[in-house]
Tab-separated table of C-alpha atoms in Angstrom:
chain	number	residue	atom	x	y	z
I	1	UNK	CA	5.984	15.747	20.959
I	2	UNK	CA	6.709	18.959	22.821
I	3	UNK	CA	4.077	20.756	24.841
I	4	UNK	CA	3.427	23.574	22.373
I	5	UNK	CA	2.122	21.014	19.884
I	6	UNK	CA	0.354	18.982	22.536
I	7	UNK	CA	-3.265	19.085	21.371
I	8	UNK	CA	-4.016	16.999	18.343
I	9	UNK	CA	-7.190	18.999	17.844
I	10	UNK	CA	-5.436	22.339	17.337
I	11	UNK	CA	-4.645	21.565	13.729
I	12	UNK	CA	-8.269	20.809	12.942
I	13	UNK	CA	-8.994	24.494	13.309
I	14	UNK	CA	-7.168	25.003	10.039
I	15	UNK	CA	-5.278	27.936	8.670
I	16	UNK	CA	-2.222	27.684	10.876
I	17	UNK	CA	0.225	25.349	9.211
I	18	UNK	CA	2.416	25.198	12.323
I	19	UNK	CA	-0.188	22.931	13.876
I	20	UNK	CA	-0.711	19.190	13.802
I	21	UNK	CA	-0.848	16.945	10.741
I	22	UNK	CA	-4.489	17.498	9.896
I	23	UNK	CA	-5.109	20.819	8.256
I	24	UNK	CA	-1.454	21.327	7.370
I	25	UNK	CA	0.204	21.277	4.002
I	26	UNK	CA	1.802	17.865	4.426
I	27	UNK	CA	-0.761	15.955	2.467
I	28	UNK	CA	0.716	15.586	-1.025
I	29	UNK	CA	1.558	11.871	-1.179
I	30	UNK	CA	4.012	12.446	-4.022
I	31	UNK	CA	5.831	15.380	-2.378
I	32	UNK	CA	9.410	15.211	-3.551
I	33	UNK	CA	8.828	12.523	-6.165
I	34	UNK	CA	9.717	13.076	-9.825
I	35	UNK	CA	6.403	13.081	-11.707
I	36	UNK	CA	7.720	13.988	-15.153
I	37	UNK	CA	5.892	12.036	-17.849
I	38	UNK	CA	8.381	9.724	-19.627
I	39	UNK	CA	9.426	10.689	-23.153
I	40	UNK	CA	7.095	9.674	-25.941
I	41	UNK	CA	4.128	8.986	-23.658
I	42	UNK	CA	0.805	10.804	-23.962
I	43	UNK	CA	0.082	12.275	-20.489
I	44	UNK	CA	-3.661	11.654	-20.942
I	45	UNK	CA	-3.010	7.973	-21.678
I	46	UNK	CA	-0.699	7.679	-18.696
I	47	UNK	CA	-3.352	9.264	-16.476
I	48	UNK	CA	-6.050	6.900	-17.752
I	49	UNK	CA	-3.767	3.931	-17.112
I	50	UNK	CA	-3.035	5.094	-13.560
I	51	UNK	CA	-6.791	5.385	-13.002
I	52	UNK	CA	-7.263	1.751	-14.105
I	53	UNK	CA	-4.729	0.462	-11.585
I	54	UNK	CA	-5.725	2.991	-8.944
I	55	UNK	CA	-9.464	2.331	-9.268
I	56	UNK	CA	-8.906	-1.437	-9.020
I	57	UNK	CA	-7.147	-0.836	-5.707
I	58	UNK	CA	-9.630	1.762	-4.451
I	59	UNK	CA	-12.793	-0.224	-5.149
I	60	UNK	CA	-11.298	-3.482	-3.888
I	61	UNK	CA	-10.170	-1.626	-0.764
I	62	UNK	CA	-13.691	-0.291	-0.207
I	63	UNK	CA	-15.206	-3.787	-0.504
I	64	UNK	CA	-12.599	-5.225	1.887
I	65	UNK	CA	-13.171	-2.454	4.398
I	66	UNK	CA	-16.893	-3.260	4.394
I	67	UNK	CA	-15.811	-6.445	6.188
I	68	UNK	CA	-14.695	-4.422	9.201
I	69	UNK	CA	-16.384	-5.879	12.322
I	70	UNK	CA	-18.036	-8.618	10.229
I	71	UNK	CA	-15.241	-11.207	9.861
I	72	UNK	CA	-15.486	-14.630	11.565
I	73	UNK	CA	-12.935	-13.650	14.201
I	74	UNK	CA	-10.872	-10.676	15.286
I	75	UNK	CA	-7.656	-11.790	13.572
I	76	UNK	CA	-9.342	-12.090	10.172
I	77	UNK	CA	-11.113	-8.786	10.731
I	78	UNK	CA	-7.721	-7.152	11.245
I	79	UNK	CA	-6.269	-8.999	8.258
I	80	UNK	CA	-9.013	-7.752	5.924
I	81	UNK	CA	-8.697	-4.200	7.229
I	82	UNK	CA	-4.913	-4.293	6.761
I	83	UNK	CA	-5.211	-5.499	3.189
I	84	UNK	CA	-7.798	-2.772	2.536
I	85	UNK	CA	-5.302	-0.249	3.905
I	86	UNK	CA	-2.464	-1.499	1.693
I	87	UNK	CA	-4.676	-1.171	-1.376
I	88	UNK	CA	-5.924	2.243	-0.287
I	89	UNK	CA	-2.294	3.354	-0.045
I	90	UNK	CA	-1.617	2.092	-3.555
I	91	UNK	CA	-4.797	3.792	-4.808
I	92	UNK	CA	-3.781	7.093	-3.259
I	93	UNK	CA	-0.407	7.151	-5.001
I	94	UNK	CA	-1.844	5.980	-8.315
I	95	UNK	CA	-4.673	8.524	-8.329
I	96	UNK	CA	-2.225	11.254	-7.336
I	97	UNK	CA	0.013	10.113	-10.177
I	98	UNK	CA	-2.939	10.281	-12.607
I	99	UNK	CA	-3.671	13.841	-11.515
I	100	UNK	CA	-0.017	14.861	-11.815
I	101	UNK	CA	0.214	13.404	-15.344
I	102	UNK	CA	-2.978	15.026	-16.592
I	103	UNK	CA	-4.731	17.549	-14.315
I	104	UNK	CA	-7.610	17.409	-16.817
I	105	UNK	CA	-8.860	14.149	-15.279
I	106	UNK	CA	-9.538	15.795	-11.906
I	107	UNK	CA	-13.174	16.849	-11.414
I	108	UNK	CA	-13.723	20.572	-10.865
I	109	UNK	CA	-14.459	21.595	-7.284
I	110	UNK	CA	-15.597	24.935	-5.841
I	111	UNK	CA	-12.871	27.576	-5.878
I	112	UNK	CA	-10.721	27.399	-2.780
I	113	UNK	CA	-11.677	23.810	-1.983
I	114	UNK	CA	-8.867	22.156	-0.017
I	115	UNK	CA	-9.736	18.685	-1.369
I	116	UNK	CA	-6.515	17.219	-2.834
I	117	UNK	CA	-6.578	15.863	-6.416
I	118	UNK	CA	-6.528	12.173	-5.422
I	119	UNK	CA	-9.529	12.728	-3.143
I	120	UNK	CA	-11.320	14.653	-5.877
I	121	UNK	CA	-10.791	11.652	-8.171
I	122	UNK	CA	-12.012	9.180	-5.559
I	123	UNK	CA	-15.030	11.097	-4.308
I	124	UNK	CA	-16.195	13.348	-7.130
I	125	UNK	CA	-16.129	11.133	-10.215
I	126	UNK	CA	-19.262	9.339	-11.385
I	127	UNK	CA	-19.482	5.596	-11.971
I	128	UNK	CA	-18.868	5.870	-15.720
I	129	UNK	CA	-15.511	7.559	-15.101
I	130	UNK	CA	-14.225	4.654	-13.009
I	131	UNK	CA	-11.985	2.229	-14.867
I	132	UNK	CA	-11.765	-0.660	-12.399
I	133	UNK	CA	-12.456	-4.263	-13.319
I	134	UNK	CA	-15.939	-5.471	-12.420
I	135	UNK	CA	-14.494	-8.193	-10.177
I	136	UNK	CA	-13.601	-5.475	-7.664
I	137	UNK	CA	-17.065	-3.953	-7.459
I	138	UNK	CA	-19.528	-6.848	-7.117
I	139	UNK	CA	-21.159	-6.887	-3.672
I	140	UNK	CA	-19.623	-8.854	-0.829
I	141	UNK	CA	-21.012	-12.280	-0.096
I	142	UNK	CA	-19.932	-14.712	2.601
I	143	UNK	CA	-16.393	-15.312	3.852
I	144	UNK	CA	-15.672	-17.780	1.036
I	145	UNK	CA	-16.610	-15.018	-1.407
I	146	UNK	CA	-13.997	-12.579	-0.096
I	147	UNK	CA	-11.371	-15.347	-0.061
I	148	UNK	CA	-12.021	-16.275	-3.700
I	149	UNK	CA	-12.278	-12.658	-4.854
I	150	UNK	CA	-8.996	-11.769	-3.172
I	151	UNK	CA	-7.271	-14.846	-4.580
I	152	UNK	CA	-8.310	-13.990	-8.141
I	153	UNK	CA	-7.564	-10.284	-7.702
I	154	UNK	CA	-4.218	-10.542	-5.903
I	155	UNK	CA	-2.876	-13.298	-8.168
I	156	UNK	CA	-3.314	-11.077	-11.222
I	157	UNK	CA	-2.227	-7.880	-9.469
I	158	UNK	CA	0.946	-9.453	-8.101
I	159	UNK	CA	1.935	-10.734	-11.545
I	160	UNK	CA	1.244	-7.263	-12.953
I	161	UNK	CA	3.157	-5.369	-10.258
I	162	UNK	CA	6.165	-7.656	-10.645
I	163	UNK	CA	6.463	-6.538	-14.260
I	164	UNK	CA	5.512	-2.932	-13.575
I	165	UNK	CA	8.676	-2.546	-11.461
I	166	UNK	CA	10.465	-2.134	-14.785
I	167	UNK	CA	8.199	0.742	-15.906
I	168	UNK	CA	9.864	3.787	-17.408
I	169	UNK	CA	7.524	5.855	-15.243
I	170	UNK	CA	9.311	6.463	-11.932
I	171	UNK	CA	6.141	6.606	-9.863
I	172	UNK	CA	4.599	3.452	-11.331
I	173	UNK	CA	7.885	1.575	-10.862
I	174	UNK	CA	8.128	2.715	-7.240
I	175	UNK	CA	4.487	1.922	-6.421
I	176	UNK	CA	4.976	-1.519	-7.968
I	177	UNK	CA	8.223	-2.163	-6.086
I	178	UNK	CA	6.447	-1.624	-2.813
I	179	UNK	CA	3.147	-3.160	-3.879
I	180	UNK	CA	4.749	-6.495	-4.758
I	181	UNK	CA	5.744	-7.010	-1.134
I	182	UNK	CA	2.261	-6.132	0.092
I	183	UNK	CA	0.187	-8.048	-2.433
I	184	UNK	CA	2.343	-11.171	-1.947
I	185	UNK	CA	0.899	-11.284	1.598
I	186	UNK	CA	-2.653	-10.792	0.289
I	187	UNK	CA	-2.281	-13.689	-2.136
I	188	UNK	CA	-0.809	-15.965	0.521
I	189	UNK	CA	-3.655	-15.128	2.915
I	190	UNK	CA	-6.272	-15.869	0.254
I	191	UNK	CA	-4.501	-19.047	-0.883
I	192	UNK	CA	-4.275	-20.423	2.653
I	193	UNK	CA	-7.929	-19.712	3.389
I	194	UNK	CA	-8.924	-21.227	0.044
I	195	UNK	CA	-7.148	-24.434	1.039
I	196	UNK	CA	-8.629	-24.324	4.551
I	197	UNK	CA	-12.203	-23.868	3.331
I	198	UNK	CA	-11.792	-26.485	0.608
I	199	UNK	CA	-10.590	-29.081	3.098
I	200	UNK	CA	-12.750	-27.900	6.003
I	201	UNK	CA	-16.332	-28.998	6.465
I	202	UNK	CA	-18.872	-30.014	3.875
I	203	UNK	CA	-20.476	-26.593	4.347
I	204	UNK	CA	-17.242	-24.613	3.883
I	205	UNK	CA	-16.464	-26.698	0.782
I	206	UNK	CA	-19.908	-26.047	-0.649
I	207	UNK	CA	-19.655	-22.303	-0.022
I	208	UNK	CA	-16.188	-22.142	-1.561
I	209	UNK	CA	-17.361	-23.824	-4.754
I	210	UNK	CA	-20.369	-21.500	-4.945
I	211	UNK	CA	-18.145	-18.414	-4.587
I	212	UNK	CA	-15.674	-19.740	-7.148
I	213	UNK	CA	-18.472	-20.446	-9.612
I	214	UNK	CA	-19.951	-16.970	-9.151
I	215	UNK	CA	-16.680	-15.047	-9.432
I	216	UNK	CA	-14.759	-17.084	-12.027
I	217	UNK	CA	-16.278	-15.335	-15.095
I	218	UNK	CA	-15.211	-11.967	-13.668
I	219	UNK	CA	-11.512	-12.794	-13.698
I	220	UNK	CA	-11.343	-12.384	-17.473
I	221	UNK	CA	-10.945	-8.605	-17.365
I	222	UNK	CA	-7.805	-8.922	-15.258
I	223	UNK	CA	-5.946	-10.804	-17.962
I	224	UNK	CA	-7.497	-9.306	-21.105
I	225	UNK	CA	-5.645	-6.441	-22.734
I	226	UNK	CA	-7.432	-3.134	-23.168
I	227	UNK	CA	-6.041	-1.131	-26.137
I	228	UNK	CA	-4.729	1.500	-23.722
I	229	UNK	CA	-2.867	-1.102	-21.664
I	230	UNK	CA	-1.342	-2.548	-24.814
I	231	UNK	CA	-0.286	0.896	-26.013
I	232	UNK	CA	1.408	1.767	-22.721
I	233	UNK	CA	3.048	-1.647	-22.571
I	234	UNK	CA	4.539	-0.936	-26.004
I	235	UNK	CA	5.872	2.354	-24.636
I	236	UNK	CA	7.624	0.573	-21.759
I	237	UNK	CA	5.382	2.222	-19.170
I	238	UNK	CA	2.538	-0.247	-18.593
I	239	UNK	CA	2.030	-3.997	-18.615
I	240	UNK	CA	0.010	-5.968	-21.177
I	241	UNK	CA	-2.271	-8.080	-18.962
I	242	UNK	CA	-2.551	-10.744	-21.666
I	243	UNK	CA	1.101	-11.551	-20.903
I	244	UNK	CA	0.127	-12.399	-17.333
I	245	UNK	CA	-2.322	-15.141	-18.265
I	246	UNK	CA	0.056	-18.070	-18.193
I	247	UNK	CA	1.596	-17.172	-14.853
I	248	UNK	CA	-1.772	-16.355	-13.273
I	249	UNK	CA	-3.230	-19.647	-14.487
I	250	UNK	CA	-0.260	-21.559	-13.091
I	251	UNK	CA	-0.704	-20.052	-9.622
I	252	UNK	CA	-4.476	-20.609	-9.610
I	253	UNK	CA	-4.021	-24.191	-10.821
I	254	UNK	CA	-1.538	-24.751	-8.002
I	255	UNK	CA	-4.097	-23.602	-5.412
I	256	UNK	CA	-6.944	-25.561	-7.046
I	257	UNK	CA	-4.880	-28.750	-7.264
I	258	UNK	CA	-3.644	-28.642	-3.670
I	259	UNK	CA	-7.203	-27.902	-2.538
I	260	UNK	CA	-8.728	-30.685	-4.639
I	261	UNK	CA	-11.102	-28.265	-6.351
I	262	UNK	CA	-11.753	-28.663	-10.091
I	263	UNK	CA	-11.069	-25.683	-12.339
I	264	UNK	CA	-14.384	-24.004	-13.177
I	265	UNK	CA	-15.421	-24.159	-16.794
I	266	UNK	CA	-17.393	-20.956	-16.958
I	267	UNK	CA	-16.519	-18.526	-19.732
I	268	UNK	CA	-15.377	-14.947	-19.009
I	269	UNK	CA	-18.117	-12.370	-18.574
I	270	UNK	CA	-18.485	-10.564	-21.890
I	271	UNK	CA	-18.352	-6.818	-22.248
I	272	UNK	CA	-21.255	-4.821	-23.661
I	273	UNK	CA	-20.576	-3.665	-27.196
I	274	UNK	CA	-16.943	-4.523	-26.564
I	275	UNK	CA	-16.819	-2.288	-23.479
I	276	UNK	CA	-15.764	-3.477	-20.031
I	277	UNK	CA	-14.958	-1.985	-16.640
I	278	UNK	CA	-11.789	-0.547	-18.181
I	279	UNK	CA	-14.008	1.606	-20.434
I	280	UNK	CA	-16.315	2.722	-17.622
I	281	UNK	CA	-18.910	-0.003	-18.155
I	282	UNK	CA	-19.931	-1.298	-14.733
I	283	UNK	CA	-22.566	-3.244	-12.876
I	284	UNK	CA	-25.126	-1.362	-10.822
I	285	UNK	CA	-23.183	-2.488	-7.743
I	286	UNK	CA	-20.551	0.179	-8.426
I	287	UNK	CA	-23.160	2.967	-8.354
I	288	UNK	CA	-24.368	1.788	-4.957
I	289	UNK	CA	-20.835	1.420	-3.633
I	290	UNK	CA	-19.935	4.936	-4.786
I	291	UNK	CA	-23.137	6.415	-3.368
I	292	UNK	CA	-22.115	5.196	0.063
I	293	UNK	CA	-18.404	5.962	-0.307
I	294	UNK	CA	-18.869	9.460	-1.728
I	295	UNK	CA	-21.928	10.856	0.022
I	296	UNK	CA	-20.181	12.685	2.861
I	297	UNK	CA	-17.399	14.133	0.722
I	298	UNK	CA	-19.905	15.337	-1.881
I	299	UNK	CA	-22.045	17.005	0.759
I	300	UNK	CA	-18.985	19.066	1.789
I	301	UNK	CA	-16.962	19.831	-1.359
I	302	UNK	CA	-15.055	22.536	0.543
I	303	UNK	CA	-14.548	20.389	3.628
I	304	UNK	CA	-11.166	19.944	5.219
I	305	UNK	CA	-10.555	16.431	6.553
S	1	UNK	CA	11.133	26.160	-4.243
S	2	UNK	CA	14.111	23.977	-3.551
S	3	UNK	CA	15.376	21.685	-6.249
S	4	UNK	CA	17.276	18.548	-5.463
S	5	UNK	CA	20.462	17.924	-7.391
S	6	UNK	CA	19.513	14.284	-7.826
S	7	UNK	CA	16.232	12.579	-8.685
S	8	UNK	CA	14.119	11.648	-5.667
S	9	UNK	CA	13.601	8.195	-7.101
S	10	UNK	CA	16.748	6.510	-8.281
S	11	UNK	CA	16.111	4.260	-11.255
S	12	UNK	CA	17.396	0.766	-11.348
S	13	UNK	CA	17.479	-1.883	-13.987
S	14	UNK	CA	14.444	-4.047	-14.353
S	15	UNK	CA	14.628	-7.475	-12.855
S	16	UNK	CA	17.637	-6.857	-10.654
S	17	UNK	CA	17.104	-6.527	-6.914
S	18	UNK	CA	17.067	-2.945	-5.722
S	19	UNK	CA	20.065	-1.571	-3.923
S	20	UNK	CA	20.091	-2.662	-0.323
S	21	UNK	CA	20.871	0.097	2.054
S	22	UNK	CA	23.781	-1.302	4.037
S	23	UNK	CA	22.425	-0.125	7.385
S	24	UNK	CA	19.713	1.930	8.961
S	25	UNK	CA	22.034	4.906	9.236
S	26	UNK	CA	20.605	7.756	7.174
S	27	UNK	CA	22.832	9.777	4.923
S	28	UNK	CA	23.511	13.328	5.984
S	29	UNK	CA	25.548	16.421	5.236
S	30	UNK	CA	27.827	15.457	8.056
S	31	UNK	CA	30.666	17.531	6.698
S	32	UNK	CA	29.070	20.651	8.144
S	33	UNK	CA	28.156	21.394	11.730
S	34	UNK	CA	24.614	22.384	10.659
S	35	UNK	CA	24.140	19.141	8.793
S	36	UNK	CA	25.459	17.070	11.672
S	37	UNK	CA	23.133	18.778	14.141
S	38	UNK	CA	20.070	18.475	11.843
S	39	UNK	CA	20.738	14.772	11.394
S	40	UNK	CA	21.084	14.328	15.128
S	41	UNK	CA	17.752	16.068	15.833
S	42	UNK	CA	15.852	14.249	13.056
S	43	UNK	CA	17.404	10.939	14.037
S	44	UNK	CA	15.865	11.175	17.505
S	45	UNK	CA	12.250	11.486	16.273
S	46	UNK	CA	10.327	8.366	17.273
S	47	UNK	CA	7.961	6.212	15.312
S	48	UNK	CA	4.429	7.160	16.417
S	49	UNK	CA	3.223	3.549	16.510
S	50	UNK	CA	6.352	1.826	17.805
S	51	UNK	CA	7.772	4.550	20.068
S	52	UNK	CA	10.610	2.306	21.261
S	53	UNK	CA	12.165	2.955	17.825
S	54	UNK	CA	13.547	6.178	16.406
S	55	UNK	CA	12.942	6.783	12.706
S	56	UNK	CA	16.640	5.966	12.285
S	57	UNK	CA	16.280	2.633	14.110
S	58	UNK	CA	13.328	1.791	11.884
S	59	UNK	CA	15.226	2.722	8.713
S	60	UNK	CA	12.453	5.101	7.648
S	61	UNK	CA	14.655	8.200	7.781
S	62	UNK	CA	16.695	7.934	4.589
S	63	UNK	CA	18.634	11.151	4.749
S	64	UNK	CA	18.911	14.646	6.176
S	65	UNK	CA	20.652	17.206	4.040
S	66	UNK	CA	21.131	20.922	4.133
S	67	UNK	CA	20.426	22.583	0.813
S	68	UNK	CA	20.828	26.201	-0.166
S	69	UNK	CA	18.611	28.395	-2.275
S	70	UNK	CA	18.323	32.147	-2.759
S	71	UNK	CA	16.724	32.558	0.672
S	72	UNK	CA	19.324	30.574	2.593
S	73	UNK	CA	19.520	27.115	4.112
S	74	UNK	CA	16.778	24.506	4.049
S	75	UNK	CA	16.905	21.246	5.973
S	76	UNK	CA	15.569	18.461	3.773
S	77	UNK	CA	14.630	15.217	5.510
S	78	UNK	CA	13.792	12.187	3.348
S	79	UNK	CA	11.548	9.439	4.657
S	80	UNK	CA	10.160	6.273	3.110
S	81	UNK	CA	6.913	4.523	4.084
S	82	UNK	CA	7.137	1.027	5.582
S	83	UNK	CA	3.891	0.080	3.799
S	84	UNK	CA	2.210	2.152	1.073
S	85	UNK	CA	-0.879	2.822	3.149
S	86	UNK	CA	0.952	3.440	6.420
S	87	UNK	CA	-1.231	6.033	8.166
S	88	UNK	CA	1.657	7.144	10.388
S	89	UNK	CA	3.451	8.919	7.526
S	90	UNK	CA	1.678	12.264	8.070
S	91	UNK	CA	2.517	12.167	11.762
S	92	UNK	CA	6.150	11.316	11.032
S	93	UNK	CA	6.437	14.239	8.638
S	94	UNK	CA	4.812	16.551	11.107
S	95	UNK	CA	6.972	15.395	14.014
S	96	UNK	CA	10.120	15.855	11.932
S	97	UNK	CA	9.158	19.402	10.976
S	98	UNK	CA	8.274	20.381	14.525
S	99	UNK	CA	11.329	18.826	16.136
S	100	UNK	CA	13.659	20.455	13.630
S	101	UNK	CA	11.898	23.800	13.986
S	102	UNK	CA	12.031	23.541	17.773
S	103	UNK	CA	15.770	22.969	17.399
S	104	UNK	CA	16.106	26.241	15.513
S	105	UNK	CA	15.936	25.129	11.882
S	106	UNK	CA	13.378	27.535	10.464
S	107	UNK	CA	13.029	26.079	7.016
S	108	UNK	CA	12.343	22.365	6.866
S	109	UNK	CA	11.138	20.237	3.984
S	110	UNK	CA	10.171	16.564	4.172
S	111	UNK	CA	10.463	14.479	1.008
S	112	UNK	CA	9.051	11.054	0.332
S	113	UNK	CA	11.384	8.474	-1.165
S	114	UNK	CA	9.459	5.540	-2.626
S	115	UNK	CA	12.315	3.688	-4.276
S	116	UNK	CA	14.020	1.528	-3.193
S	117	UNK	CA	11.104	0.274	-1.102
S	118	UNK	CA	11.592	-0.043	2.649
S	119	UNK	CA	12.798	-3.397	3.878
S	120	UNK	CA	12.649	-4.794	7.403
S	121	UNK	CA	16.379	-5.479	6.901
S	122	UNK	CA	16.873	-1.745	7.472
S	123	UNK	CA	15.850	-1.978	11.141
S	124	UNK	CA	19.093	-1.368	13.042
S	125	UNK	CA	20.633	-3.692	15.638
S	126	UNK	CA	19.740	-1.133	18.268
S	127	UNK	CA	16.170	-1.124	16.956
S	128	UNK	CA	15.984	-4.914	17.114
S	129	UNK	CA	17.182	-4.861	20.701
S	130	UNK	CA	14.597	-2.178	21.534
S	131	UNK	CA	11.827	-4.289	19.957
S	132	UNK	CA	12.832	-7.328	22.001
S	133	UNK	CA	13.057	-5.247	25.174
S	134	UNK	CA	9.475	-4.084	24.533
S	135	UNK	CA	8.214	-7.668	24.165
S	136	UNK	CA	8.065	-7.687	20.351
S	137	UNK	CA	9.706	-10.209	18.070
S	138	UNK	CA	12.195	-8.690	15.628
S	139	UNK	CA	12.082	-9.669	11.938
S	140	UNK	CA	14.379	-12.286	10.424
S	141	UNK	CA	16.096	-11.639	7.086
S	142	UNK	CA	13.702	-10.356	4.408
S	143	UNK	CA	13.065	-12.775	1.546
S	144	UNK	CA	15.076	-12.018	-1.577
S	145	UNK	CA	12.974	-12.716	-4.583
S	146	UNK	CA	14.542	-12.853	-7.986
S	147	UNK	CA	11.806	-13.640	-10.507
S	148	UNK	CA	8.154	-14.347	-9.749
S	149	UNK	CA	7.064	-14.436	-6.106
S	150	UNK	CA	6.326	-17.987	-5.030
S	151	UNK	CA	2.974	-18.764	-3.470
S	152	UNK	CA	3.242	-19.799	0.196
S	153	UNK	CA	0.393	-22.015	1.344
S	154	UNK	CA	2.242	-23.261	4.419
S	155	UNK	CA	3.592	-21.232	7.344
S	156	UNK	CA	5.200	-18.046	5.977
S	157	UNK	CA	8.359	-18.329	8.088
S	158	UNK	CA	9.915	-20.517	10.750
S	159	UNK	CA	7.967	-19.646	13.914
S	160	UNK	CA	9.934	-17.012	15.859
S	161	UNK	CA	10.793	-17.757	19.495
S	162	UNK	CA	8.649	-16.155	22.196
S	163	UNK	CA	10.181	-12.756	23.108
S	164	UNK	CA	8.966	-13.219	26.713
S	165	UNK	CA	9.943	-16.754	27.728
S	166	UNK	CA	12.194	-17.746	24.838
S	167	UNK	CA	10.212	-20.890	24.019
S	168	UNK	CA	10.311	-22.091	20.423
S	169	UNK	CA	6.755	-23.438	20.790
S	170	UNK	CA	4.895	-20.567	19.144
S	171	UNK	CA	2.035	-20.461	16.699
S	172	UNK	CA	0.948	-17.892	14.094
S	173	UNK	CA	-2.496	-16.472	14.813
S	174	UNK	CA	-2.599	-13.809	12.089
S	175	UNK	CA	-0.302	-12.488	9.382
S	176	UNK	CA	-1.734	-9.042	10.090
S	177	UNK	CA	-1.650	-7.151	13.370
S	178	UNK	CA	-2.391	-3.797	14.972
S	179	UNK	CA	-0.161	-2.069	12.426
S	180	UNK	CA	0.572	-2.992	8.820
S	181	UNK	CA	4.108	-4.099	9.669
S	182	UNK	CA	3.291	-6.705	12.332
S	183	UNK	CA	1.988	-10.293	12.520
S	184	UNK	CA	0.402	-11.905	15.587
S	185	UNK	CA	1.748	-14.999	17.315
S	186	UNK	CA	0.914	-16.919	20.472
S	187	UNK	CA	3.373	-18.773	22.671
S	188	UNK	CA	2.042	-22.206	23.566
S	189	UNK	CA	4.468	-22.461	26.518
S	190	UNK	CA	3.720	-19.265	28.452
S	191	UNK	CA	0.400	-18.764	26.603
S	192	UNK	CA	1.078	-15.065	25.979
S	193	UNK	CA	0.338	-13.528	22.582
S	194	UNK	CA	3.066	-11.420	20.992
S	195	UNK	CA	3.676	-9.296	17.931
S	196	UNK	CA	6.263	-10.077	15.285
S	197	UNK	CA	7.573	-7.396	12.937
S	198	UNK	CA	7.175	-8.943	9.483
S	199	UNK	CA	9.952	-9.550	7.010
S	200	UNK	CA	9.421	-7.535	3.840
């Protein structure tokens, strides 16, 4: 970088867009990307669908990032942080895509606020407006817990993204094309650790089974079709998660068999009055997660980051 | 507002592998002197996290074109992220704008191209040599995956040789490194750790 642009802090002063990356106008993650809503698709439905996939990634990313400095060793700490970053990147594009499809989903902020739409969606929505699966939001447990959660989550997400590459929506197809490569690494990481813990010590085996037992009922939402998902799948834009079930089961059975762990028998966690995370029905854990994640942004709705 | 004469994201048929860019060389309006010079300037911008590579070496710079609107010429540089969450993207955009403006191009626009997704196959031969010279291990061929991605419970790739001593006796320590695009290895011969740019 040349001397005139030498100080990285200059841009933080704001206002002068000739300065460094922060405080400039370079922040739109979809700059230059065609965000036209495909023919025959309701923009509000497309936005809601993007929030489902984006919120899954955002909340899972937040839980993974809570592992920072807490993993058993430095390499796994870095691995968890990297996976959190991949998902945060996916969330950013998906939330930006939701806002571009239907600006009505973006919470109102004070006039002149520089907060971009994807940040407004992440930091200024309440728990009931989040559409993530409940598997993503339950509090972290031990290391076996994050391994099992990531295995269940990434197995379903990879199967979904593989199909989403064929979406008629250009942004969804592009996010999926990239996401497949990233989530394949997440699933491999989780699968390898699952095998390691299963065949490790008596204690690691015991903890793995406990985590599997606790999280198994929560995987149901990942492979159950919400009416909105079915509708967008019919329109060639989304993916019907019910179609993923066979493939997801095959991958999980492969991991369980190699690891010598029996398939849990617990039934999927039911919704309440037919409502699930996809409808904004969450556990209290999401409220606590959001309180921590959103507190600084909400205290400074006109802040420039 | 400048409008492109082609969609920023090229569609492709479902299920078929995306078009592979034949090399890391970005497209450019090389027919004109302005276009040639803009491409040359943009092509020299370095990756902020792996400064031994230019954005051209890395295959992140997809094109530099000169477009015209009512107010005159605009240099449009297209870049693609290596990983979706790559935090270096804002810096790359900013560096491109500043370097082009310093070179006398007043109006510069940076566009993001998300499709086809970046592949480590796009790192140029020169880039691979620069990685090795800096003590990093260059990626092997990226996996081509028609159909569902297979689960890998064993080692993800044949262990790369140590970029320092050349020994084949190396061991994976982590699939994730200091940046999203690198894995960590250790050489059991010279005992040094090293970074390997992952195949994606």
